[in-house]
Amino acid sequence: DSIRRQRQMCIRDSVRIIPVARNGKDLAPVREAIREVRGGGVIGIFPEGGIVPTEEIRPFYEGVGLIIARAKVPVLLALIEGAPRTEDSWDALKQPSRSRLTFIDRIDFGDEKDPRVITDTLQQRLSEAADWPFNPDPLPGRRGDDGDSTMAA
């Protein structure tokens, strides 16, 4: 387990990953993400809290909408297909695949301030573009836990 943790830290440091506790109590990663995009940077977010093991859309975390509403930056909505479907995103990095990244749309939310509206819109657009059904159940172990999720900056 300590070797795995060391590898994760190495990858995290090389691609500048912002660890996020999914319990919604720590806003420091949200503030860091906002600073990153306001400064001209780009962040990638797994809005469902990780890799979804099936071809379906799960509920997005509202923090995604909060970042967009506060940063007032456009969103480049994208879909990853063909990636390994593992329980742990770190395990997916070890498996060979023919993954495909599709850019769906550039969306500007303008002066929208409601994170839920933004999050719901993104969730619906992704579901339509992917032609995947929406499953209202959060990913197992993803709501209210203290586990880490990530945003890459």
mmCIF file of C-alpha atoms in Angstrom:
data_model
loop_
_atom_site.group_PDB
_atom_site.id
_atom_site.type_symbol
_atom_site.label_atom_id
_atom_site.label_comp_id
_atom_site.label_asym_id
_atom_site.label_seq_id
_atom_site.Cartn_x
_atom_site.Cartn_y
_atom_site.Cartn_z
ATOM 1 C CA ASP A 1 0.000 0.000 0.000
ATOM 2 C CA SER A 2 2.860 2.440 0.711
ATOM 3 C CA ILE A 3 4.428 1.691 -2.689
ATOM 4 C CA ARG A 4 1.086 2.396 -4.340
ATOM 5 C CA ARG A 5 0.803 5.669 -2.403
ATOM 6 C CA GLN A 6 4.326 6.664 -3.513
ATOM 7 C CA ARG A 7 3.446 6.016 -7.173
ATOM 8 C CA GLN A 8 0.282 8.070 -6.820
ATOM 9 C CA MET A 9 2.247 10.952 -5.318
ATOM 10 C CA CYS A 10 4.772 10.788 -8.180
ATOM 11 C CA ILE A 11 2.018 10.937 -10.811
ATOM 12 C CA ARG A 12 0.140 13.615 -8.867
ATOM 13 C CA ASP A 13 3.249 15.809 -8.720
ATOM 14 C CA SER A 14 4.152 15.349 -12.393
ATOM 15 C CA VAL A 15 0.732 16.310 -13.803
ATOM 16 C CA ARG A 16 -0.297 18.645 -10.976
ATOM 17 C CA ILE A 17 -3.355 16.876 -9.660
ATOM 18 C CA ILE A 18 -5.556 18.662 -7.150
ATOM 19 C CA PRO A 19 -6.836 16.087 -4.631
ATOM 20 C CA VAL A 20 -10.470 16.575 -3.639
ATOM 21 C CA ALA A 21 -12.245 15.088 -0.631
ATOM 22 C CA ARG A 22 -15.673 14.125 -1.922
ATOM 23 C CA ASN A 23 -17.406 14.936 1.342
ATOM 24 C CA GLY A 24 -18.021 18.545 0.250
ATOM 25 C CA LYS A 25 -16.481 20.017 3.400
ATOM 26 C CA ASP A 26 -13.129 21.217 2.026
ATOM 27 C CA LEU A 27 -13.379 24.165 -0.373
ATOM 28 C CA ALA A 28 -9.603 24.636 -0.738
ATOM 29 C CA PRO A 29 -9.452 22.471 -3.913
ATOM 30 C CA VAL A 30 -12.355 24.445 -5.399
ATOM 31 C CA ARG A 31 -10.532 27.721 -4.722
ATOM 32 C CA GLU A 32 -7.324 26.282 -6.232
ATOM 33 C CA ALA A 33 -9.200 25.162 -9.360
ATOM 34 C CA ILE A 34 -10.791 28.622 -9.728
ATOM 35 C CA ARG A 35 -7.376 30.302 -9.422
ATOM 36 C CA GLU A 36 -5.971 27.913 -12.034
ATOM 37 C CA VAL A 37 -8.616 28.652 -14.678
ATOM 38 C CA ARG A 38 -8.752 32.385 -13.963
ATOM 39 C CA GLY A 39 -4.994 32.401 -14.501
ATOM 40 C CA GLY A 40 -5.433 30.915 -17.972
ATOM 41 C CA GLY A 41 -4.942 27.292 -16.986
ATOM 42 C CA VAL A 42 -7.070 24.315 -17.892
ATOM 43 C CA ILE A 43 -8.463 21.686 -15.526
ATOM 44 C CA GLY A 44 -9.922 18.282 -16.247
ATOM 45 C CA ILE A 45 -12.625 17.040 -13.902
ATOM 46 C CA PHE A 46 -14.316 13.667 -13.511
ATOM 47 C CA PRO A 47 -17.658 15.204 -12.474
ATOM 48 C CA GLU A 48 -19.146 11.935 -11.229
ATOM 49 C CA GLY A 49 -16.280 11.490 -8.776
ATOM 50 C CA GLY A 50 -14.284 8.918 -10.743
ATOM 51 C CA ILE A 51 -14.499 6.388 -13.527
ATOM 52 C CA VAL A 52 -18.017 5.105 -14.188
ATOM 53 C CA PRO A 53 -17.800 1.315 -14.658
ATOM 54 C CA THR A 54 -20.581 1.187 -17.292
ATOM 55 C CA GLU A 55 -21.723 3.283 -20.245
ATOM 56 C CA GLU A 56 -24.095 5.514 -18.323
ATOM 57 C CA ILE A 57 -24.061 8.969 -16.806
ATOM 58 C CA ARG A 58 -24.147 9.212 -13.013
ATOM 59 C CA PRO A 59 -24.973 12.303 -10.911
ATOM 60 C CA PHE A 60 -22.379 15.056 -11.126
ATOM 61 C CA TYR A 61 -20.960 16.701 -8.040
ATOM 62 C CA GLU A 62 -22.308 20.222 -7.602
ATOM 63 C CA GLY A 63 -18.754 21.486 -7.005
ATOM 64 C CA VAL A 64 -18.253 21.283 -10.772
ATOM 65 C CA GLY A 65 -20.967 23.914 -11.251
ATOM 66 C CA LEU A 66 -19.578 25.972 -8.378
ATOM 67 C CA ILE A 67 -16.148 26.198 -10.018
ATOM 68 C CA ILE A 68 -17.677 27.245 -13.348
ATOM 69 C CA ALA A 69 -20.067 29.788 -11.772
ATOM 70 C CA ARG A 70 -17.351 31.413 -9.696
ATOM 71 C CA ALA A 71 -14.574 31.341 -12.310
ATOM 72 C CA LYS A 72 -16.857 32.582 -15.122
ATOM 73 C CA VAL A 73 -14.940 30.634 -17.756
ATOM 74 C CA PRO A 74 -16.227 28.557 -20.673
ATOM 75 C CA VAL A 75 -16.408 24.775 -20.472
ATOM 76 C CA LEU A 76 -15.089 22.376 -23.080
ATOM 77 C CA LEU A 77 -17.369 19.386 -22.552
ATOM 78 C CA ALA A 78 -15.619 16.130 -23.442
ATOM 79 C CA LEU A 79 -16.286 12.408 -23.371
ATOM 80 C CA ILE A 80 -13.721 9.650 -22.815
ATOM 81 C CA GLU A 81 -14.595 6.329 -24.423
ATOM 82 C CA GLY A 82 -12.720 3.042 -24.481
ATOM 83 C CA ALA A 83 -10.807 3.687 -21.264
ATOM 84 C CA PRO A 84 -10.363 0.803 -18.831
ATOM 85 C CA ARG A 85 -13.361 0.606 -16.517
ATOM 86 C CA THR A 86 -11.753 0.027 -13.158
ATOM 87 C CA GLU A 87 -12.845 0.783 -9.614
ATOM 88 C CA ASP A 88 -9.703 2.852 -9.073
ATOM 89 C CA SER A 89 -8.546 5.532 -11.520
ATOM 90 C CA TRP A 90 -4.914 4.737 -10.698
ATOM 91 C CA ASP A 91 -5.447 1.140 -11.864
ATOM 92 C CA ALA A 92 -6.804 2.428 -15.185
ATOM 93 C CA LEU A 93 -3.457 4.087 -15.865
ATOM 94 C CA LYS A 94 -1.725 0.688 -15.813
ATOM 95 C CA GLN A 95 -3.987 -0.988 -18.377
ATOM 96 C CA PRO A 96 -3.386 -0.607 -22.107
ATOM 97 C CA SER A 97 -6.376 0.687 -24.047
ATOM 98 C CA ARG A 98 -7.472 2.434 -27.200
ATOM 99 C CA SER A 99 -9.181 5.309 -25.459
ATOM 100 C CA ARG A 100 -10.807 8.090 -27.435
ATOM 101 C CA LEU A 101 -11.391 11.657 -26.284
ATOM 102 C CA THR A 102 -14.275 13.425 -28.033
ATOM 103 C CA PHE A 103 -14.850 17.146 -27.579
ATOM 104 C CA ILE A 104 -18.599 17.684 -27.535
ATOM 105 C CA ASP A 105 -19.104 21.407 -27.200
ATOM 106 C CA ARG A 106 -17.760 24.667 -25.846
ATOM 107 C CA ILE A 107 -20.336 26.056 -23.424
ATOM 108 C CA ASP A 108 -20.333 29.548 -21.953
ATOM 109 C CA PHE A 109 -22.629 29.875 -18.952
ATOM 110 C CA GLY A 110 -22.303 33.670 -18.900
ATOM 111 C CA ASP A 111 -23.654 35.134 -15.681
ATOM 112 C CA GLU A 112 -25.332 31.931 -14.442
ATOM 113 C CA LYS A 113 -24.691 31.784 -10.688
ATOM 114 C CA ASP A 114 -26.569 28.618 -9.733
ATOM 115 C CA PRO A 115 -24.118 25.668 -9.577
ATOM 116 C CA ARG A 116 -26.989 23.172 -9.773
ATOM 117 C CA VAL A 117 -28.250 24.656 -13.067
ATOM 118 C CA ILE A 118 -24.746 24.455 -14.541
ATOM 119 C CA THR A 119 -24.174 20.926 -13.266
ATOM 120 C CA ASP A 120 -27.563 19.690 -14.505
ATOM 121 C CA THR A 121 -26.998 21.262 -17.931
ATOM 122 C CA LEU A 122 -23.590 19.619 -18.328
ATOM 123 C CA GLN A 123 -24.939 16.270 -17.154
ATOM 124 C CA GLN A 124 -27.828 16.401 -19.632
ATOM 125 C CA ARG A 125 -25.634 17.516 -22.559
ATOM 126 C CA LEU A 126 -23.120 14.744 -21.893
ATOM 127 C CA SER A 127 -25.857 12.122 -21.634
ATOM 128 C CA GLU A 128 -27.392 13.271 -24.935
ATOM 129 C CA ALA A 129 -24.055 13.450 -26.778
ATOM 130 C CA ALA A 130 -22.900 10.046 -25.534
ATOM 131 C CA ASP A 131 -26.348 8.530 -26.065
ATOM 132 C CA TRP A 132 -25.905 6.929 -22.656
ATOM 133 C CA PRO A 133 -28.728 6.686 -20.134
ATOM 134 C CA PHE A 134 -28.742 8.698 -16.929
ATOM 135 C CA ASN A 135 -28.567 6.606 -13.767
ATOM 136 C CA PRO A 136 -29.669 8.716 -10.768
ATOM 137 C CA ASP A 137 -27.723 6.558 -8.306
ATOM 138 C CA PRO A 138 -24.349 8.040 -7.278
ATOM 139 C CA LEU A 139 -21.306 5.867 -7.842
ATOM 140 C CA PRO A 140 -21.024 3.408 -4.934
ATOM 141 C CA GLY A 141 -18.975 4.888 -2.119
ATOM 142 C CA ARG A 142 -18.787 8.286 -3.801
ATOM 143 C CA ARG A 143 -21.283 10.420 -1.882
ATOM 144 C CA GLY A 144 -20.425 11.682 1.567
ATOM 145 C CA ASP A 145 -17.284 9.596 1.914
ATOM 146 C CA ASP A 146 -13.897 10.972 2.824
ATOM 147 C CA GLY A 147 -12.132 9.387 -0.130
ATOM 148 C CA ASP A 148 -10.130 11.412 -2.580
ATOM 149 C CA SER A 149 -11.204 12.342 -6.031
ATOM 150 C CA THR A 150 -9.024 14.391 -8.355
ATOM 151 C CA MET A 151 -8.911 17.326 -10.695
ATOM 152 C CA ALA A 152 -5.935 17.604 -13.022
ATOM 153 C CA ALA A 153 -4.622 21.086 -13.677
#
